[in-house]
Amino acid sequence: MATRSGEKSEVDQSGRPLGPRALNTRRRLLDATVELLDSSSVRDISVVEIARRAGTSPATFYQYFKDVGEATLRLAEEAADEVPAVLELIDGSWRGQKGMQTSRSITDAFIRHWDAYRAVLLVRNLAADEGERRFQKVRRRALHPILESFARKIEECQPDPVASGDVHPYAAAAALAALLERLAAYHKELEPIGVTREDLVENCARIMYQTVTGRLAPSANG
Amino acid sequence: MATRSGEKSEVDQSGRPLGPRALNTRRRLLDATVELLDSSSVRDISVVEIARRAGTSPATFYQYFKDVGEATLRLAEEAADEVPAVLELIDGSWRGQKGMQTSRSITDAFIRHWDAYRAVLLVRNLAADEGERRFQKVRRRALHPILESFARKIEECQPDPVASGDVHPYAAAAALAALLERLAAYHKELEPIGVTREDLVENCARIMYQTVTGRLAPSANG
DNA sequence: CTGATTGCTGATACAGCGTCAGATTTCGCT
DNA sequence: AGCGAAATCTGACGCTGTATCAGCAATCAG
């Protein structure tokens, strides 16, 4: 569960840089936080329990984080680092069946990303939606590249200038991002209603294809 | 801010029905809760403060609600009661420019709904996404009718059986609902990036039109 | 006016927050 | 191997909020 990444000069609550022992403690605290986030509601996560689970004391927690929110923020930053993988897919081919395949891959990858970081991303989005700047910033960092890529592709793929007049690339890209995000957060609740993940991916992919290319999605069978 | 509605035989924490005075106190507590929800993060809303703002004591709060979550749930139920207005729009015409107009109205109405109940809906969605049954249920109550209506229209409007084979009405409807929800939660953060609410509505409406009818959206200028 | 019913709250025990001062561990150096 | 100094951790504490009673205050029917 511990995500190693190029953390350069992490810092104490009082600004002092962290040695190896401290780094390790910090990691344990973050991991404990995810676990709790995964298994219970944000509202009743306590510093005491994070500390307990990390095998340390509450006082130690405050050495590294201002509060639970800040720990969560760090986790959200780690999640944002994983996005680029999804990104590359957008630059694939968008012609005909190939395009549909690209569409499907993106949708699938995005949902997988969400399934992996679900709890953290939910909290991130809530905090961002509630207006917390720090969280809006991480979300932008994660989503903007996707927005940009989509917008670029949309501009490039629209059939002709007449139709393009109606399409605002950024707005359309934002719509796609919104669609992906909500669907990813959502999909498990739909299966009981008789909508499989596959159905969802397929239909989401069709929408994506049509929005990017401005053309109707080709039929699946030939 | 107080929403009057046909609340039939509201009940005490111990199951006793409420008289007029009690009903009023309860209402004040709920209103205070919304206000706090609107002005601060869920994580740091306290019963003490709700009570203070409602001009009563914490002990009174617990007479009516098990905890802050339950008060929020009630608020979410009130919001769900307001959805039907959005619903009727879906049954409008979906042919050509008229269809685009229908699409726009739905999107616009949905966003307005969200702007009105934003804080409560955010919390509802988080709780539902975190797996809390009670909240999943209210969300379903609000969203299912919309899903149904969309699904019905989609089935009815697809151009021909060949293409229909690829479209799963419920999955497509779910995608539209997801799109609407996220965009509604989101739209204010996009304006600083240069995407106006109008752009958003227009592009969301195009997607909706294409998904429902299976045809390309007509150009805006005739 | 009065007793019964309905609605409210002060007092309380218990739990988590956030902050220090000081204890403990680790490390560089001889 | 052993000794400060620096790095890291924690016990203890005052404060705020939760959740629950037992009983006080308001209201109403007669």
Coordinates of C-alpha atoms (C1' of nucleotides) in Angstrom, one line a residue:
Chain A
M1 CA 0.0 0.0 0.0
A2 CA 2.9 2.3 0.6
T3 CA 3.4 4.4 -2.5
R4 CA 7.0 5.2 -3.0
S5 CA 7.6 8.4 -5.0
G6 CA 10.2 11.1 -5.5
E7 CA 9.4 12.9 -2.3
K8 CA 12.0 15.6 -2.2
S9 CA 12.8 17.1 1.2
E10 CA 9.7 16.4 3.1
V11 CA 9.2 18.7 6.0
D12 CA 8.2 18.8 9.7
Q13 CA 5.3 20.9 11.0
S14 CA 7.9 23.3 12.2
G15 CA 9.7 23.3 8.9
R16 CA 12.6 21.0 9.7
P17 CA 13.5 18.4 7.0
L18 CA 12.9 14.8 7.9
G19 CA 15.5 12.1 8.5
P20 CA 14.9 8.4 7.5
R21 CA 13.2 7.4 10.8
A22 CA 10.8 10.3 10.6
L23 CA 10.1 9.6 7.0
N24 CA 9.1 6.1 7.9
T25 CA 6.9 7.2 10.7
R26 CA 5.2 9.7 8.4
R27 CA 4.6 7.0 5.9
R28 CA 3.0 4.7 8.5
L29 CA 0.7 7.5 9.5
L30 CA -0.4 8.1 5.9
D31 CA -1.0 4.4 5.3
A32 CA -3.0 4.2 8.5
T33 CA -5.0 7.1 7.3
V34 CA -5.9 5.5 4.0
E35 CA -6.9 2.3 5.8
L36 CA -9.2 4.2 8.0
L37 CA -10.6 6.2 5.2
D38 CA -11.3 3.0 3.3
S39 CA -13.1 1.4 6.2
S40 CA -15.1 4.2 7.7
S41 CA -16.7 7.6 7.1
V42 CA -14.5 10.7 7.0
R43 CA -16.6 12.3 9.6
D44 CA -15.5 9.9 12.3
I45 CA -11.9 9.4 11.6
S46 CA -9.9 10.5 14.6
V47 CA -6.2 11.3 15.1
V48 CA -6.1 9.0 18.0
E49 CA -7.1 6.0 15.9
I50 CA -4.7 6.9 13.1
A51 CA -1.9 7.1 15.6
R52 CA -3.0 3.8 17.3
R53 CA -3.0 2.0 14.0
A54 CA 0.3 3.4 13.0
G55 CA 1.7 2.2 16.3
T56 CA 2.5 5.6 17.6
S57 CA 1.0 8.4 19.6
P58 CA -1.3 11.3 18.7
A59 CA 1.3 13.8 19.6
T60 CA 3.5 12.3 16.9
F61 CA 0.8 12.8 14.3
Y62 CA 0.7 16.5 15.0
Q63 CA 4.5 16.6 14.5
Y64 CA 3.9 15.9 10.8
F65 CA 0.4 17.1 10.0
K66 CA -1.7 20.1 11.0
D67 CA -4.8 17.9 11.1
V68 CA -6.5 15.0 9.4
G69 CA -7.3 17.2 6.5
E70 CA -3.6 17.8 5.8
A71 CA -2.8 14.1 5.9
T72 CA -5.6 13.5 3.4
L73 CA -4.3 16.3 1.2
R74 CA -1.0 14.5 1.0
L75 CA -2.7 11.3 0.0
A76 CA -4.6 13.2 -2.7
E77 CA -1.3 14.5 -4.0
E78 CA 0.0 11.0 -4.2
A79 CA -3.1 9.9 -6.2
A80 CA -2.6 12.8 -8.5
D81 CA 0.8 11.6 -9.3
E82 CA -0.7 8.4 -10.8
V83 CA -2.9 10.1 -13.4
P84 CA -0.4 10.5 -16.2
A85 CA -0.8 6.9 -17.1
V86 CA -4.5 7.5 -18.0
L87 CA -3.4 10.6 -20.0
E88 CA -1.3 8.9 -22.6
L89 CA -4.2 6.9 -23.8
I90 CA -6.0 10.1 -25.1
D91 CA -3.4 10.6 -27.7
G92 CA -4.2 7.3 -29.4
S93 CA -6.1 7.0 -32.6
W94 CA -9.7 8.3 -32.8
R95 CA -10.7 6.9 -36.2
G96 CA -13.6 4.5 -36.5
Q97 CA -13.4 1.3 -34.5
K98 CA -9.9 2.2 -33.3
G99 CA -11.4 5.4 -31.8
M100 CA -14.0 3.4 -30.0
Q101 CA -11.2 1.2 -28.6
T102 CA -9.3 4.3 -27.4
S103 CA -12.5 5.5 -25.8
R104 CA -13.0 2.3 -24.0
S105 CA -9.4 2.1 -22.7
I106 CA -9.6 5.6 -21.3
T107 CA -12.9 4.9 -19.5
D108 CA -11.6 1.6 -18.2
A109 CA -8.3 3.1 -17.0
F110 CA -10.1 6.0 -15.3
I111 CA -12.5 3.7 -13.4
R112 CA -9.6 1.5 -12.3
H113 CA -7.7 4.6 -11.1
W114 CA -10.8 5.5 -9.0
D115 CA -11.3 2.1 -7.7
A116 CA -7.7 2.1 -6.4
Y117 CA -7.9 5.5 -4.7
R118 CA -11.6 5.7 -4.2
A119 CA -11.7 6.8 -0.5
V120 CA -9.1 9.5 -0.9
L121 CA -10.6 10.8 -4.1
L122 CA -14.1 11.0 -2.6
V123 CA -12.8 13.1 0.3
R124 CA -10.7 15.2 -2.1
N125 CA -13.7 16.0 -4.2
L126 CA -15.9 16.8 -1.2
A127 CA -13.3 19.2 0.2
A128 CA -12.7 20.8 -3.2
D129 CA -16.5 21.2 -3.8
E130 CA -16.9 22.7 -0.3
G131 CA -14.4 25.3 -1.4
E132 CA -11.2 24.3 0.2
R133 CA -8.5 25.8 -1.9
R134 CA -5.8 23.3 -1.1
F135 CA -8.0 20.5 -2.4
Q136 CA -9.2 22.4 -5.4
K137 CA -5.6 22.8 -6.4
V138 CA -4.8 19.0 -6.2
R139 CA -7.9 18.2 -8.1
R140 CA -6.9 20.7 -10.8
R141 CA -3.5 19.2 -10.9
A142 CA -5.0 15.8 -11.5
L143 CA -7.7 16.8 -13.9
H144 CA -6.3 19.7 -15.9
P145 CA -3.9 17.6 -18.0
I146 CA -6.8 15.4 -18.9
L147 CA -9.0 18.4 -19.8
E148 CA -6.2 19.8 -21.9
S149 CA -5.7 16.6 -23.8
F150 CA -9.3 16.1 -24.5
A151 CA -9.8 19.7 -25.6
R152 CA -6.9 19.4 -28.0
K153 CA -8.2 16.2 -29.5
I154 CA -11.7 17.6 -29.8
E155 CA -10.5 20.6 -31.7
E156 CA -8.5 18.4 -33.9
C157 CA -11.2 15.8 -34.6
Q158 CA -14.4 17.8 -35.3
P159 CA -15.6 17.0 -38.8
D160 CA -15.8 20.6 -40.2
P161 CA -15.8 24.3 -39.2
V162 CA -19.6 24.6 -39.4
A163 CA -20.2 22.1 -36.7
S164 CA -17.2 23.2 -34.7
G165 CA -18.9 26.6 -34.1
D166 CA -21.2 24.9 -31.7
V167 CA -18.6 23.0 -29.8
H168 CA -16.6 24.6 -27.1
P169 CA -13.6 22.3 -26.7
Y170 CA -13.0 23.0 -23.1
A171 CA -16.6 22.8 -22.1
A172 CA -17.0 19.5 -23.9
A173 CA -13.8 18.3 -22.3
A174 CA -15.0 19.3 -18.9
A175 CA -18.3 17.4 -19.5
L176 CA -16.3 14.3 -20.4
A177 CA -14.2 14.6 -17.3
A178 CA -17.3 15.1 -15.2
L179 CA -18.9 12.1 -16.7
L180 CA -15.8 9.9 -16.1
E181 CA -15.5 11.1 -12.5
R182 CA -19.0 10.6 -11.4
L183 CA -19.4 7.3 -13.2
A184 CA -16.2 6.0 -11.6
A185 CA -17.4 7.0 -8.2
Y186 CA -20.7 5.5 -8.9
H187 CA -20.5 2.3 -10.9
K188 CA -20.7 -0.2 -8.1
E189 CA -24.0 1.1 -7.0
L190 CA -25.4 0.4 -10.5
E191 CA -24.7 -3.2 -10.7
P192 CA -27.5 -4.2 -8.3
I193 CA -29.8 -2.3 -10.7
G194 CA -28.8 -4.5 -13.6
V195 CA -26.2 -2.4 -15.2
T196 CA -22.9 -4.2 -15.5
R197 CA -19.6 -2.4 -15.4
E198 CA -19.1 -3.5 -19.0
D199 CA -22.4 -1.9 -20.1
L200 CA -21.3 1.3 -18.4
V201 CA -17.9 1.4 -20.0
E202 CA -19.3 0.7 -23.4
N203 CA -22.0 3.4 -23.2
C204 CA -19.6 5.9 -21.6
A205 CA -17.1 5.2 -24.4
R206 CA -19.8 5.9 -27.1
I207 CA -20.5 9.2 -25.6
M208 CA -16.8 10.0 -25.4
Y209 CA -16.3 9.0 -29.0
Q210 CA -19.1 11.1 -30.2
T211 CA -18.1 14.1 -28.2
V212 CA -14.5 14.0 -29.2
T213 CA -15.0 13.2 -32.9
G214 CA -18.4 14.9 -33.5
R215 CA -19.4 11.7 -35.3
L216 CA -21.8 8.9 -34.4
A217 CA -20.2 6.0 -32.7
P218 CA -19.7 3.0 -35.1
S219 CA -21.7 -0.1 -34.3
A220 CA -19.8 -2.7 -32.2
N221 CA -20.3 -5.6 -34.6
G222 CA -18.5 -4.6 -37.7
Chain B
M1 CA -35.1 28.9 4.0
A2 CA -37.6 26.9 5.9
T3 CA -39.1 24.4 3.5
R4 CA -42.7 23.7 4.2
S5 CA -43.9 20.3 3.0
G6 CA -46.4 17.6 3.7
E7 CA -44.6 16.2 6.7
K8 CA -47.0 13.7 8.1
S9 CA -46.7 12.6 11.7
E10 CA -43.1 13.5 12.4
V11 CA -41.7 11.6 15.3
D12 CA -39.5 12.0 18.3
Q13 CA -36.3 10.0 18.9
S14 CA -38.3 7.9 21.3
G15 CA -41.2 7.5 18.8
R16 CA -43.6 10.0 20.2
P17 CA -45.4 12.2 17.6
L18 CA -44.6 15.9 17.6
G19 CA -46.9 18.7 18.6
P20 CA -46.7 22.2 16.9
R21 CA -44.1 23.6 19.3
A22 CA -41.8 20.6 18.8
L23 CA -42.3 20.7 15.1
N24 CA -41.1 24.3 15.1
T25 CA -38.1 23.6 17.2
R26 CA -37.2 20.7 14.9
R27 CA -37.5 22.9 11.9
R28 CA -35.2 25.5 13.4
L29 CA -32.6 22.8 14.1
L30 CA -32.8 21.6 10.5
D31 CA -32.5 25.2 9.2
A32 CA -29.5 25.8 11.4
T33 CA -27.9 22.6 10.1
V34 CA -28.3 23.8 6.5
E35 CA -26.8 27.2 7.3
L36 CA -23.8 25.6 8.9
L37 CA -23.4 23.1 6.1
D38 CA -23.5 26.0 3.7
S39 CA -20.8 27.9 5.5
S40 CA -18.4 25.3 6.7
S41 CA -17.0 21.8 6.1
V42 CA -19.0 18.8 7.2
R43 CA -16.1 17.6 9.2
D44 CA -16.4 20.4 11.7
I45 CA -20.0 20.9 12.2
S46 CA -20.9 20.3 15.8
V47 CA -24.2 19.6 17.5
V48 CA -23.3 22.4 20.0
E49 CA -23.2 24.9 17.2
I50 CA -26.3 23.8 15.5
A51 CA -28.1 24.1 18.8
R52 CA -26.6 27.5 19.5
R53 CA -27.7 28.8 16.2
A54 CA -31.2 27.4 16.6
G55 CA -31.4 29.1 19.9
T56 CA -31.7 25.9 21.9
S57 CA -29.5 23.4 23.7
P58 CA -27.6 20.3 22.5
A59 CA -29.8 18.1 24.6
T60 CA -32.8 19.3 22.6
F61 CA -31.1 18.4 19.3
Y62 CA -30.7 14.8 20.5
Q63 CA -34.4 14.7 21.3
Y64 CA -35.1 14.9 17.5
F65 CA -32.1 13.4 15.8
K66 CA -29.7 10.6 16.6
D67 CA -26.8 12.6 15.3
V68 CA -25.8 15.2 12.8
G69 CA -25.9 12.5 10.1
E70 CA -29.6 12.0 10.7
A71 CA -30.4 15.6 10.5
T72 CA -28.6 15.8 7.2
L73 CA -30.5 12.8 6.0
R74 CA -33.7 14.5 6.6
L75 CA -32.5 17.5 4.6
A76 CA -31.5 15.2 1.8
E77 CA -35.1 13.8 1.8
E78 CA -36.5 17.3 1.5
A79 CA -34.2 17.9 -1.4
A80 CA -35.4 14.7 -3.1
D81 CA -38.9 16.0 -2.9
E82 CA -38.0 18.8 -5.2
V83 CA -36.8 16.7 -8.0
P84 CA -40.1 15.9 -9.9
A85 CA -40.0 19.4 -11.4
V86 CA -36.9 18.5 -13.3
L87 CA -38.4 15.2 -14.3
E88 CA -41.4 16.5 -16.3
L89 CA -39.0 18.2 -18.7
I90 CA -37.7 14.9 -20.0
D91 CA -41.1 14.0 -21.5
G92 CA -40.9 17.0 -23.8
S93 CA -40.2 16.7 -27.6
W94 CA -36.8 15.3 -28.7
R95 CA -37.0 16.2 -32.4
G96 CA -34.4 18.5 -34.0
Q97 CA -34.1 22.0 -32.5
K98 CA -37.0 21.3 -30.1
G99 CA -35.0 18.3 -28.8
M100 CA -32.0 20.5 -28.2
Q101 CA -34.2 22.9 -26.4
T102 CA -35.5 20.2 -24.2
S103 CA -32.0 19.1 -23.5
R104 CA -30.9 22.5 -22.5
S105 CA -33.9 23.0 -20.1
I106 CA -33.1 19.8 -18.3
T107 CA -29.5 20.6 -17.9
D108 CA -30.4 24.1 -16.7
A109 CA -33.0 22.9 -14.3
F110 CA -30.7 20.3 -12.9
I111 CA -27.9 22.7 -12.2
R112 CA -30.4 25.1 -10.6
H113 CA -31.6 22.3 -8.4
W114 CA -28.0 21.6 -7.3
D115 CA -27.2 25.3 -6.7
A116 CA -30.2 25.4 -4.4
Y117 CA -29.3 22.3 -2.3
R118 CA -25.6 22.1 -3.0
A119 CA -24.3 21.6 0.5
V120 CA -26.8 19.0 1.4
L121 CA -26.4 17.1 -1.9
L122 CA -22.7 17.1 -1.6
V123 CA -22.9 15.5 1.8
R124 CA -25.6 13.1 0.7
N125 CA -23.4 11.9 -2.2
L126 CA -20.3 11.5 -0.1
A127 CA -22.2 9.5 2.5
A128 CA -23.8 7.4 -0.2
D129 CA -20.5 6.8 -2.0
E130 CA -19.0 5.8 1.4
G131 CA -21.6 3.1 1.5
E132 CA -24.1 4.5 4.0
R133 CA -27.3 2.7 3.1
R134 CA -29.7 5.4 4.3
F135 CA -28.1 7.9 2.1
Q136 CA -27.9 5.6 -0.9
K137 CA -31.6 5.2 -0.5
V138 CA -32.4 8.9 -0.6
R139 CA -30.1 9.3 -3.6
R140 CA -31.9 6.5 -5.4
R141 CA -35.2 8.0 -4.6
A142 CA -34.1 11.3 -6.2
L143 CA -32.2 9.9 -9.2
H144 CA -34.1 6.8 -10.1
P145 CA -37.1 8.5 -11.6
I146 CA -34.7 10.5 -13.8
L147 CA -32.9 7.4 -14.8
E148 CA -36.2 5.7 -15.7
S149 CA -37.4 8.6 -17.7
F150 CA -34.2 8.9 -19.6
A151 CA -34.1 5.1 -20.3
R152 CA -37.6 5.1 -21.6
K153 CA -36.9 8.1 -23.9
I154 CA -33.7 6.5 -25.1
E155 CA -35.4 3.3 -26.0
E156 CA -38.1 5.2 -27.8
C157 CA -35.9 7.6 -29.8
Q158 CA -33.0 5.5 -31.1
P159 CA -33.0 5.7 -34.9
D160 CA -33.1 2.0 -35.8
P161 CA -32.7 -1.5 -34.3
V162 CA -29.2 -2.0 -35.7
A163 CA -27.8 0.9 -33.7
S164 CA -30.0 0.1 -30.7
G165 CA -28.2 -3.1 -30.2
D166 CA -25.2 -1.2 -29.0
V167 CA -27.0 1.1 -26.6
H168 CA -28.0 -0.1 -23.2
P169 CA -30.8 2.3 -22.2
Y170 CA -30.1 2.1 -18.5
A171 CA -26.4 2.4 -18.8
A172 CA -26.7 5.4 -21.1
A173 CA -29.2 7.0 -18.8
A174 CA -26.9 6.4 -15.9
A175 CA -24.1 8.1 -17.8
L176 CA -26.3 11.1 -18.4
A177 CA -27.3 11.3 -14.8
A178 CA -23.6 11.1 -13.8
L179 CA -22.7 13.8 -16.2
L180 CA -25.4 16.1 -14.9
E181 CA -24.6 15.5 -11.3
R182 CA -20.9 16.1 -11.5
L183 CA -21.2 19.0 -13.8
A184 CA -23.7 20.6 -11.5
A185 CA -21.4 20.1 -8.5
Y186 CA -18.6 21.5 -10.5
H187 CA -19.6 24.3 -12.7
K188 CA -18.5 27.2 -10.6
E189 CA -15.0 26.0 -10.5
L190 CA -14.8 26.1 -14.3
E191 CA -15.7 29.7 -14.9
P192 CA -12.3 31.0 -13.7
I193 CA -10.8 28.6 -16.4
G194 CA -12.8 30.4 -19.0
V195 CA -15.7 28.1 -19.4
T196 CA -19.0 29.9 -18.8
R197 CA -22.0 28.3 -17.4
E198 CA -23.7 28.8 -20.7
D199 CA -20.9 27.0 -22.6
L200 CA -21.3 24.2 -20.2
V201 CA -25.0 23.9 -20.5
E202 CA -24.8 24.0 -24.3
N203 CA -22.2 21.3 -24.6
C204 CA -23.8 19.1 -21.9
A205 CA -27.1 19.5 -23.8
R206 CA -25.5 18.4 -27.1
I207 CA -24.2 15.2 -25.4
M208 CA -27.6 14.6 -23.9
Y209 CA -29.3 15.1 -27.2
Q210 CA -27.0 12.7 -29.0
T211 CA -27.2 10.1 -26.3
V212 CA -31.0 10.1 -26.1
T213 CA -31.7 10.3 -29.8
G214 CA -28.7 8.5 -31.3
R215 CA -28.4 11.4 -33.8
L216 CA -25.9 14.2 -34.1
A217 CA -27.0 17.4 -32.4
P218 CA -28.3 20.0 -34.9
S219 CA -26.2 23.1 -35.3
A220 CA -27.4 26.0 -33.2
N221 CA -27.8 28.5 -35.9
G222 CA -30.6 26.9 -38.0
Chain C
dC1 C1' -56.7 27.3 38.7
dT2 C1' -54.8 22.8 38.5
dG3 C1' -53.0 18.5 37.2
dA4 C1' -51.4 16.1 33.2
dT5 C1' -49.0 16.3 29.1
dT6 C1' -45.6 18.0 26.2
dG7 C1' -41.3 20.2 25.4
dC8 C1' -36.8 21.8 27.1
dT9 C1' -32.3 21.9 29.6
dG10 C1' -28.4 21.7 33.3
dA11 C1' -25.4 18.5 34.9
dT12 C1' -22.4 15.0 33.9
dA13 C1' -19.1 11.2 32.3
dC14 C1' -16.6 10.3 28.8
dA15 C1' -13.7 10.8 24.3
dG16 C1' -11.0 13.3 21.1
dC17 C1' -8.1 17.7 20.1
dG18 C1' -3.8 20.1 20.1
dT19 C1' 0.4 21.7 22.8
dC20 C1' 4.3 21.4 25.5
dA21 C1' 8.3 20.1 28.2
dG22 C1' 11.0 16.6 28.7
dA23 C1' 12.2 11.6 27.9
dT24 C1' 14.2 8.4 24.5
dT25 C1' 16.6 7.0 20.5
dT26 C1' 20.1 7.7 17.0
dC27 C1' 24.3 9.4 15.1
dG28 C1' 28.8 11.6 14.5
dC29 C1' 33.0 11.6 16.5
dT30 C1' 36.8 10.3 19.2
Chain D
dA1 C1' 33.0 1.6 23.4
dG2 C1' 31.4 5.7 24.9
dC3 C1' 29.8 10.6 25.0
dG4 C1' 27.4 14.7 23.8
dA5 C1' 24.2 16.7 20.4
dA6 C1' 20.6 16.3 17.3
dA7 C1' 16.6 14.0 16.0
dT8 C1' 12.4 11.9 17.2
dC9 C1' 8.8 10.5 20.2
dT10 C1' 5.4 10.8 24.0
dG11 C1' 2.9 11.6 28.7
dA12 C1' 0.2 14.8 30.7
dC13 C1' -3.0 18.4 30.5
dG14 C1' -6.6 22.0 29.6
dC15 C1' -10.2 22.5 26.4
dT16 C1' -14.2 21.4 23.4
dG17 C1' -17.7 18.4 21.9
dT18 C1' -20.8 14.1 22.5
dA19 C1' -24.6 11.7 24.3
dT20 C1' -27.6 10.8 28.3
dC21 C1' -30.3 11.5 32.2
dA22 C1' -33.4 13.2 35.6
dG23 C1' -36.1 16.7 36.4
dC24 C1' -37.6 21.8 35.4
dA25 C1' -40.8 24.8 32.6
dA26 C1' -44.5 25.7 29.5
dT27 C1' -49.0 24.6 27.8
dC28 C1' -53.6 23.0 27.6
dA29 C1' -58.1 20.7 28.9
dG30 C1' -61.5 20.9 32.1

